[in-house]
Tab-separated table of C-alpha atoms and ligand atoms in Angstrom:
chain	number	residue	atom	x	y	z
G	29	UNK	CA	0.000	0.000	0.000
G	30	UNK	CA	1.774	3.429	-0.740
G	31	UNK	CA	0.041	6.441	0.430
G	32	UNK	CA	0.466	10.219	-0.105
G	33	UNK	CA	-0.092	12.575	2.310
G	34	UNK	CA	-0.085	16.132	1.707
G	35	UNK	CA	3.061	15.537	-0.763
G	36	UNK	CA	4.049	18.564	-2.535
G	37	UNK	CA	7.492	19.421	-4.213
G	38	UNK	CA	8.873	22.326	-5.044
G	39	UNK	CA	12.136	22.302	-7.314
G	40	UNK	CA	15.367	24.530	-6.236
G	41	UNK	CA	14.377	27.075	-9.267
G	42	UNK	CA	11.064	27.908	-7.552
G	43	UNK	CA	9.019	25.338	-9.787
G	44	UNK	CA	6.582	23.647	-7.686
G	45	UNK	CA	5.789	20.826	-9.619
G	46	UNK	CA	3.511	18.352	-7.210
G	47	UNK	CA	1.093	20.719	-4.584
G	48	UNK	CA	0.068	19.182	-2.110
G	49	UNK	CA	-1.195	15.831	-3.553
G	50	UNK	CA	-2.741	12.939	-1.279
G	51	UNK	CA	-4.013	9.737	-2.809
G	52	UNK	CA	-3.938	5.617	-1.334
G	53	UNK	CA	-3.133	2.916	-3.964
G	54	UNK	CA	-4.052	-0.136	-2.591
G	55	UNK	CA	-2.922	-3.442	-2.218
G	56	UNK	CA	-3.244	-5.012	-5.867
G	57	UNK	CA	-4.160	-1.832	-7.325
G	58	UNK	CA	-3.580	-0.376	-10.469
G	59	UNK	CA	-3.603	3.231	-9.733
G	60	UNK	CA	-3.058	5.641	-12.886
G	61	UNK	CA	-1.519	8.785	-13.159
G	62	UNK	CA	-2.939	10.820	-16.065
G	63	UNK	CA	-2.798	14.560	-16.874
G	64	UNK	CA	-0.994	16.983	-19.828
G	65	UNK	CA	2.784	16.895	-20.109
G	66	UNK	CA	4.363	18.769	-17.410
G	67	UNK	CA	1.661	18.195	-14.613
G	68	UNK	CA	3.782	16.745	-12.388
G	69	UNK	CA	3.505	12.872	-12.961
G	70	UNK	CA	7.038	11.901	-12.878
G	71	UNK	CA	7.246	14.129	-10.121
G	72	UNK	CA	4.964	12.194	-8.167
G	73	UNK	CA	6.266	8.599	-9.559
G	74	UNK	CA	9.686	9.554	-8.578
G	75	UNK	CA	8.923	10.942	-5.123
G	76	UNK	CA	8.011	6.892	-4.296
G	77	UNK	CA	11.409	5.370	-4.449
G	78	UNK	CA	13.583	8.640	-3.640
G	79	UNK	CA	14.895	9.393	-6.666
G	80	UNK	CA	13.428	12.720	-6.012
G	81	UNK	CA	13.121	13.651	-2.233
G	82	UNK	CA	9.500	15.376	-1.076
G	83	UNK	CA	9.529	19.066	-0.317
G	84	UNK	CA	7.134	18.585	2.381
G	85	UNK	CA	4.480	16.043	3.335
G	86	UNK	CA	5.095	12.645	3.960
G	87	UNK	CA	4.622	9.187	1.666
G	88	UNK	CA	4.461	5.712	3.193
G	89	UNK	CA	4.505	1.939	1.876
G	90	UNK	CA	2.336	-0.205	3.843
G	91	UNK	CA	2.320	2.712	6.698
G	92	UNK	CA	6.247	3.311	7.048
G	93	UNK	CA	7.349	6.721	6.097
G	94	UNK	CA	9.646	6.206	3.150
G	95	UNK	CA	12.431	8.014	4.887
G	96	UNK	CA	13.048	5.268	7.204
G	97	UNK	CA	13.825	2.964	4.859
G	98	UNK	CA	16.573	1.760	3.532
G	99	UNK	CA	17.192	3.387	0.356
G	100	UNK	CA	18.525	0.423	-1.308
G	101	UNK	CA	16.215	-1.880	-0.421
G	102	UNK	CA	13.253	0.534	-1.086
G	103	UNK	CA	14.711	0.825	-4.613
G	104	UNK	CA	14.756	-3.304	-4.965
G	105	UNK	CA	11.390	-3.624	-3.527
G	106	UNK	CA	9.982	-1.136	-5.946
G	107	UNK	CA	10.191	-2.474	-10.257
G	108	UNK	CA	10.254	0.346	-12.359
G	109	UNK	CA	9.530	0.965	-15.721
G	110	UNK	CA	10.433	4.089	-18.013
G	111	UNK	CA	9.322	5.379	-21.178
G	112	UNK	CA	12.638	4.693	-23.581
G	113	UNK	CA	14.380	1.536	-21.413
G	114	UNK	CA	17.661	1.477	-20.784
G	115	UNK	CA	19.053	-2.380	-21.571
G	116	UNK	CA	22.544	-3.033	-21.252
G	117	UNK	CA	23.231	-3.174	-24.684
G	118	UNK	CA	26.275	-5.757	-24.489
G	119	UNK	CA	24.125	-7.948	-22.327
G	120	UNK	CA	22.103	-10.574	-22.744
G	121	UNK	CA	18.204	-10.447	-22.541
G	122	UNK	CA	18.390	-12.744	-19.759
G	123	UNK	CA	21.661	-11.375	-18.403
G	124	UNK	CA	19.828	-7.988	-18.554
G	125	UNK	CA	16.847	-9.464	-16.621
G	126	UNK	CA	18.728	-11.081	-13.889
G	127	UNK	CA	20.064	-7.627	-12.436
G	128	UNK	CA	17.936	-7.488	-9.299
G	129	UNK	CA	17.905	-10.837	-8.349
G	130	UNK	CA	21.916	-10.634	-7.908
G	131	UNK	CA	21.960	-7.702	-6.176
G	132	UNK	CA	19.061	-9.338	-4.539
G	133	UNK	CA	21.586	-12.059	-4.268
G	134	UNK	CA	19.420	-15.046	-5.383
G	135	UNK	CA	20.405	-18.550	-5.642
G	136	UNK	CA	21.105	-18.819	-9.787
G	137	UNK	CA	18.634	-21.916	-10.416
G	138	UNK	CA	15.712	-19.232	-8.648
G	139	UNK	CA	17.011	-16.492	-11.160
G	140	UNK	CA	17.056	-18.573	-14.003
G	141	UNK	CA	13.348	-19.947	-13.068
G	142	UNK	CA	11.901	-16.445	-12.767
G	143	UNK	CA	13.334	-15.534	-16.371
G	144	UNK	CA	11.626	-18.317	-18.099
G	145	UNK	CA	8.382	-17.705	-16.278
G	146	UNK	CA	7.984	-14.000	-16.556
G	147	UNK	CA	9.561	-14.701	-20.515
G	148	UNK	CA	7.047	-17.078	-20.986
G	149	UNK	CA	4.522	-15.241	-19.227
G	150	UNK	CA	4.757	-12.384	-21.604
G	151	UNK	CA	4.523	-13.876	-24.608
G	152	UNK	CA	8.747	-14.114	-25.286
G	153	UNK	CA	9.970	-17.730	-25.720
G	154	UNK	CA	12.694	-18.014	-24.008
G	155	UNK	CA	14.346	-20.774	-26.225
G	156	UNK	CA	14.491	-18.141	-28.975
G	157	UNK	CA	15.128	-14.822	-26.871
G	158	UNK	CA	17.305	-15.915	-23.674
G	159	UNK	CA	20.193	-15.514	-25.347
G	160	UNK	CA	20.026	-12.371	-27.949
G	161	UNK	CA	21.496	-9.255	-27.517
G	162	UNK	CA	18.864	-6.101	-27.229
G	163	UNK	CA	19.380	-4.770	-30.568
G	164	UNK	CA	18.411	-8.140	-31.929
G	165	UNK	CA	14.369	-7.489	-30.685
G	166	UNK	CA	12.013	-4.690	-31.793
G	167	UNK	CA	11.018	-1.970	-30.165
G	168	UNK	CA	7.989	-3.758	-28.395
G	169	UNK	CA	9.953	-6.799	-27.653
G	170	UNK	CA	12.677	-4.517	-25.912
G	171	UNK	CA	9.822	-2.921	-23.928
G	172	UNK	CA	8.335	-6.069	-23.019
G	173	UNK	CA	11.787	-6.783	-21.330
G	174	UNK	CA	11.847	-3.770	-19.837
G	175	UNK	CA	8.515	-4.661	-18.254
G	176	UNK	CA	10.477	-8.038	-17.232
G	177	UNK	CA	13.416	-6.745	-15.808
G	178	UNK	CA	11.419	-4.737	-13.677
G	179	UNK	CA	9.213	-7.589	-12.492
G	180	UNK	CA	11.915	-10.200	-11.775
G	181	UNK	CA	13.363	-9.292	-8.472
G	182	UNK	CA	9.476	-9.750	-7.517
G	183	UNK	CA	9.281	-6.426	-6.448
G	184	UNK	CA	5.397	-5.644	-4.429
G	185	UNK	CA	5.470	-2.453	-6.102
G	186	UNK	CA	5.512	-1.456	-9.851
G	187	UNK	CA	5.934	2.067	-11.416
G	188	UNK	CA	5.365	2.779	-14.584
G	189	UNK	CA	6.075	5.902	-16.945
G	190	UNK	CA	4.801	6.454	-19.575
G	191	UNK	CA	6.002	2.706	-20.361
G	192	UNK	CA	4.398	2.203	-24.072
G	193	UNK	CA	3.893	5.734	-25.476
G	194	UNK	CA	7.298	5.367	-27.919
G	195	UNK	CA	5.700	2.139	-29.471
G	196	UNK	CA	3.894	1.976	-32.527
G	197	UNK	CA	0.099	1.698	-32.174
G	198	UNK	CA	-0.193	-2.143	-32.861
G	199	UNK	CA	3.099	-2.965	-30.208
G	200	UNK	CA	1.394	-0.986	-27.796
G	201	UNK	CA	-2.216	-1.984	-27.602
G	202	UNK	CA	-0.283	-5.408	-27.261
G	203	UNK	CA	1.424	-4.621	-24.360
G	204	UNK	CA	-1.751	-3.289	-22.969
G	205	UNK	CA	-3.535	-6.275	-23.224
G	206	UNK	CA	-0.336	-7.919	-21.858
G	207	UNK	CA	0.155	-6.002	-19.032
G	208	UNK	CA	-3.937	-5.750	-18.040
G	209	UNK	CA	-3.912	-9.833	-18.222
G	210	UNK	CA	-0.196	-9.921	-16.640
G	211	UNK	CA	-1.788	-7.590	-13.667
G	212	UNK	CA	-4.882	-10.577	-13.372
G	213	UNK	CA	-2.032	-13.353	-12.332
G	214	UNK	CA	0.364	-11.497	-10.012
G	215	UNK	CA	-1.615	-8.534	-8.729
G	216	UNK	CA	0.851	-6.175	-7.804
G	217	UNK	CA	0.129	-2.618	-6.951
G	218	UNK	CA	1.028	-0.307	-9.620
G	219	UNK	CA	1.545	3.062	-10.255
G	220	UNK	CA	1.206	4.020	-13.802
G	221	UNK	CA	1.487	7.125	-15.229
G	222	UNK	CA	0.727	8.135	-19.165
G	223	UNK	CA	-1.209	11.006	-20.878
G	224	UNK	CA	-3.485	8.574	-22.925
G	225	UNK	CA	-7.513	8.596	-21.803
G	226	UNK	CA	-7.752	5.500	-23.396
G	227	UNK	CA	-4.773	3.682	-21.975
G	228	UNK	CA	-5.773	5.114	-18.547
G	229	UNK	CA	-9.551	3.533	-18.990
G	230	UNK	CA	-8.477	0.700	-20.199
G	231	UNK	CA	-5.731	-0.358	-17.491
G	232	UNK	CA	-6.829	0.939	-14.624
G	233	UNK	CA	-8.923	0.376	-11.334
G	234	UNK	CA	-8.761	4.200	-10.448
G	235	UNK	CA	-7.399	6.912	-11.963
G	236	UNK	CA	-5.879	10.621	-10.630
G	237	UNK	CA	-6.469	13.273	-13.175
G	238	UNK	CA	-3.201	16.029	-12.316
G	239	UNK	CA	-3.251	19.614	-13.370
G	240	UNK	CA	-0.569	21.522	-12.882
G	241	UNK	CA	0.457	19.751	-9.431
G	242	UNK	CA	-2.908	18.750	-8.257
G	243	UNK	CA	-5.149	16.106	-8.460
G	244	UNK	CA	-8.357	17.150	-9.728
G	245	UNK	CA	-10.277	14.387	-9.564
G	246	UNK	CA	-9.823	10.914	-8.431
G	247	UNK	CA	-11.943	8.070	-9.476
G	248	UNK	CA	-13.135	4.562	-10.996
G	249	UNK	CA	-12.905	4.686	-14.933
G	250	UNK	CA	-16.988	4.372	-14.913
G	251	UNK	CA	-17.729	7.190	-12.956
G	252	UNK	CA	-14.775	9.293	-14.385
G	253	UNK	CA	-16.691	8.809	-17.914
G	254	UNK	CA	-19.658	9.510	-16.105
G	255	UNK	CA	-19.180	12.727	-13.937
G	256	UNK	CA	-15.914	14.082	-14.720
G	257	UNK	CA	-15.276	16.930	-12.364
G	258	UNK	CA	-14.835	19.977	-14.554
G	259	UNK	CA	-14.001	21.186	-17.767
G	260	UNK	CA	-10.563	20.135	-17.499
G	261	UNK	CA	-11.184	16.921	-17.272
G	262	UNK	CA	-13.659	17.005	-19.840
G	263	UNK	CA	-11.971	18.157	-22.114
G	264	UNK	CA	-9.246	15.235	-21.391
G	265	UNK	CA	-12.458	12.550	-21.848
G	266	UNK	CA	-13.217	14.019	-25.331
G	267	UNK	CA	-16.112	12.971	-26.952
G	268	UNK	CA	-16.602	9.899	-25.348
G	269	UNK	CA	-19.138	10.738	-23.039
G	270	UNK	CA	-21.485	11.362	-25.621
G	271	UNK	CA	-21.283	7.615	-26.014
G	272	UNK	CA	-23.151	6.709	-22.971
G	273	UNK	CA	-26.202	7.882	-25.210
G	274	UNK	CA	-25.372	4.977	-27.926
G	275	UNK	CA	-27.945	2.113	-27.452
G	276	UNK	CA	-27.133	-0.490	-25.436
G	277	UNK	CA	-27.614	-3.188	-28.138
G	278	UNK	CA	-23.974	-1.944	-29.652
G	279	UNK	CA	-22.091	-2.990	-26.075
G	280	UNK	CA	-23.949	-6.570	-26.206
G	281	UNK	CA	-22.059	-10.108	-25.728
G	282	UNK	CA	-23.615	-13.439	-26.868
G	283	UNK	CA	-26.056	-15.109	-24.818
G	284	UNK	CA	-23.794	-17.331	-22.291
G	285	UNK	CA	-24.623	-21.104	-21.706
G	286	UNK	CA	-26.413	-21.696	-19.536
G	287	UNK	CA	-27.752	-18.254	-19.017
G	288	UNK	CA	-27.556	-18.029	-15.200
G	289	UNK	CA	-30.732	-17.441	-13.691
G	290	UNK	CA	-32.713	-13.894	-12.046
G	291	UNK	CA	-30.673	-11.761	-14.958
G	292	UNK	CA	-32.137	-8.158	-14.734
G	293	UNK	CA	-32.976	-7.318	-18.499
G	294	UNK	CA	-33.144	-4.144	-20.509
G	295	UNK	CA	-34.508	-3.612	-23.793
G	296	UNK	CA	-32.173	-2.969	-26.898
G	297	UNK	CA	-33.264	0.748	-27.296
G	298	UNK	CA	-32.075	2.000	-24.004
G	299	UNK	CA	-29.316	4.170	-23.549
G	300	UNK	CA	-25.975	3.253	-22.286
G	301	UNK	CA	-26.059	4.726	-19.634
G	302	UNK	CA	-29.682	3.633	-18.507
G	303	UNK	CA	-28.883	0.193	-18.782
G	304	UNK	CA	-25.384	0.543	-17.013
G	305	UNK	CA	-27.682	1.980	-14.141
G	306	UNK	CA	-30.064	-1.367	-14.179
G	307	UNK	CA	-27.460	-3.324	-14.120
G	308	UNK	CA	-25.893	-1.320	-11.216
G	309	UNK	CA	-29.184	-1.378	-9.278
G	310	UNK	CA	-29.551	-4.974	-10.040
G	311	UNK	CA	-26.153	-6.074	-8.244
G	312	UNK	CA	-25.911	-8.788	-11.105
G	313	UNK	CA	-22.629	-9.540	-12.989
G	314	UNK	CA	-24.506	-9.382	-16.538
G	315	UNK	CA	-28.047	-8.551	-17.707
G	316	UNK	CA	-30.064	-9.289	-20.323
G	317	UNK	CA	-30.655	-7.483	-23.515
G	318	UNK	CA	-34.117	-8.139	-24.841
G	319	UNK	CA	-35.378	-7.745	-28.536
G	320	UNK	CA	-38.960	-8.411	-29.021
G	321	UNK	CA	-39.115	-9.663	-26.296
G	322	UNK	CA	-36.289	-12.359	-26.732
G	323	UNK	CA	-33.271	-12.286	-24.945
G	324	UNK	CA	-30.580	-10.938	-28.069
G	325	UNK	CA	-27.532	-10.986	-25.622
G	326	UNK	CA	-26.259	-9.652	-22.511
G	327	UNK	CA	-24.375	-6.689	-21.269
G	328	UNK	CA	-21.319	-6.577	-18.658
G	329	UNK	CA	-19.771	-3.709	-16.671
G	330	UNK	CA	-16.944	-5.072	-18.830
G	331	UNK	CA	-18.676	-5.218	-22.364
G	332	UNK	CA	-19.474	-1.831	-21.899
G	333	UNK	CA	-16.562	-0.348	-21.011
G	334	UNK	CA	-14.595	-2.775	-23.869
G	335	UNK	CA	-16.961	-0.903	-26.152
G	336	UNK	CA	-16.648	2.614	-24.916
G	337	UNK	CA	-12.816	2.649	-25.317
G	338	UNK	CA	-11.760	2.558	-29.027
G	339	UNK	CA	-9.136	-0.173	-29.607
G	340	UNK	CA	-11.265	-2.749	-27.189
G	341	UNK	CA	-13.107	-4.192	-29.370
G	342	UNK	CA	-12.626	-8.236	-28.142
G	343	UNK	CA	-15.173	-8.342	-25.418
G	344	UNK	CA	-17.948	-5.802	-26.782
G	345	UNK	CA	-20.101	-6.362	-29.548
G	346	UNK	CA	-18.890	-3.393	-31.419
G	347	UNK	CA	-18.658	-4.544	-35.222
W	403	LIG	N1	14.857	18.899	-11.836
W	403	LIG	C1	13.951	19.840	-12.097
W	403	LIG	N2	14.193	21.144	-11.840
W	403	LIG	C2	13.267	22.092	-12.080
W	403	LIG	N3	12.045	21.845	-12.580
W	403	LIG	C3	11.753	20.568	-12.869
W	403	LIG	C4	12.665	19.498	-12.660
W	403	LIG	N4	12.088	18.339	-13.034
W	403	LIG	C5	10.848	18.675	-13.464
W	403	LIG	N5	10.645	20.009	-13.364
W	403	LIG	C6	9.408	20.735	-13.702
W	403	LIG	O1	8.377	20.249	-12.867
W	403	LIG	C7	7.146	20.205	-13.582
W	403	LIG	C8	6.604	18.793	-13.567
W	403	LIG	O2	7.470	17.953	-14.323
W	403	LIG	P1	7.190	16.382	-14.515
W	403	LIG	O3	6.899	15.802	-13.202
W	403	LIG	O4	8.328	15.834	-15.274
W	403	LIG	O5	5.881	16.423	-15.412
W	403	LIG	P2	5.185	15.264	-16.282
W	403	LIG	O6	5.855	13.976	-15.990
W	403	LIG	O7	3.745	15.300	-15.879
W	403	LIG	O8	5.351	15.687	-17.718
W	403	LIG	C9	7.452	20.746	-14.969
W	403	LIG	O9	7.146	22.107	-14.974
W	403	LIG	C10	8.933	20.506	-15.105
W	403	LIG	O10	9.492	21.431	-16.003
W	404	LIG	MG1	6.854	12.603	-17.283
């Protein structure tokens, strides 16, 4: 758990670049960090394992203030990942993933376990990859280490900066899918910071909207789409709220078998964001979506949100 309290940080040149921010990522959380470039997101991300000290307020991980730590050890504990990796170019992929666990001093038969795992786990064989020098992988494969590397001391904490935005479109919304179905297995608590609405929606449980040092609004991707705060954030949404008036019928799934049984239903013509509220009132996991009167498919928290975010199209029944 890492927690914020009354953080702010003002820079030797006057710049105060994080005022007075206070936010609680929990356990297994993946918390994002979103706002316009200069807003104070590194800041913040840096401020958690020292490499930036606080000007005042105070930060904890799992309610110890940060300063009575040991700095070395925090750093271990805490993977991170940056927006252009740095791989030791004359190393080995798996020589380049091992880092932590030496310092970390691990036998080499546990090292060499936790490579193959977290290789295989992220789609990179490690028959064919092990072995290669960085420059012999793309750009996405590189990142994917990078991802790795930070993972493999088993760290409880992950940051994450800006970690896809210099891939390619295709590379990325990979490693978005990777990381969102890496995050269901090992549940770590993540900090992740980018400037993409739709990478934000997509990945995370909460998000923190920043302007210029603050956080100006702090919530679940649902009810961010739903009542953003001001104008600002808004205008960071886009169009997409507009969306929630798109009939329901567009964010169906096929009927599951069996069909479980007491599913609220709503009928095809409703809104978005009427049938999101059914389905909220209803405490169910899915409801039905009924066509004259026949049930044409169901709807998810899930489905919706797949189809509200451009680029998600596998679990929504957008066409
Ligand atoms: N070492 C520094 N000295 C002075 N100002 C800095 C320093 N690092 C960052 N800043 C300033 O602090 C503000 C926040 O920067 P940063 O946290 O990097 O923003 P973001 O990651 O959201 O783009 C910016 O105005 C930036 O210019
Ligand atoms: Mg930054």
């Amino acid at each position: 758990m890492i927690e914020f309290d009354k953080v702010s940080k003002q820079f030797p040149d006057g710049t105060k670049a994080v005022d007075n921010i206070s936010f609680r990522v929990e356990p297994g959380e993946l918390f994002v960090l979103i706002g316009p470039s200069g807003c104070g997101k590194t800041t913040t991300m840096k401020m958690i394992n020292r490499l930036i000290d606080t000007t005042s307020g105070k930060i904890s991980i799992n309610d110890e203030n940060i300063l009575h730590k040991d700095l070395h050890k925090l750093r271990w504990e805490i993977g991170y990942v940056l927006q252009q990796i740095a791989l030791f170019p004359h190393m080995t992929i798996a020589e380049n993933i091992a880092i932590v666990p030496e310092l970390k001093k691990w036998e080499k038969k546990r090292t060499e376990k936790r490579i193959d795992e977290l290789m295989e786990m992220t789609g990179l064989d490690p028959d064919t990859y092990r072995n290669r020098l960085p420059k012999e992988l793309s750009g996405g494969q590189q990142q994917r280490v990078g991802v790795i590397r930070a993972l493999a001391g088993d760290p409880d904490i992950l940051l994450m900066d800006e970690p896809f935005s210099a891939l390619d479109p295709i590379s990325r919304e990979q490693l978005q899918k990777d990381i969102a179905s890496l995050q269901r297995d090992i549940k770590k608590t993540i900090v992740f910071v980018t400037h993409d609405m739709d990478e934000a929606l997509q990945l995370g449980d909460r998000i923190a909207v920043m302007q210029e040092g603050k956080i100006v609004q702090m919530d679940t991707p649902d009810n961010l789409l739903e009542h953003p705060a001001d104008d600002f954030v808004k205008s960071f949404i886009g169009e997409r709220k507009d969306m929630w008036e798109t009939r329901v019928e567009a964010a169906m799934m096929p009927v599951p078998e069996p069909l479980p049984p007491d599913l609220p239903s709503v009928n095809a013509e409703l809104s978005l964001r009427e049938a999101v509220r059914v389905l909220q009132e209803s405490e169910k996991e899915q409801a039905a979506v009924l066509k004259e009167n026949k049930i044409a498919g169901v709807i998810t928290n899930k489905s919706v949100l797949a189809y509200l975010m451009p680029g998600q199209k596998k679990e929504g029944g957008r066409k």
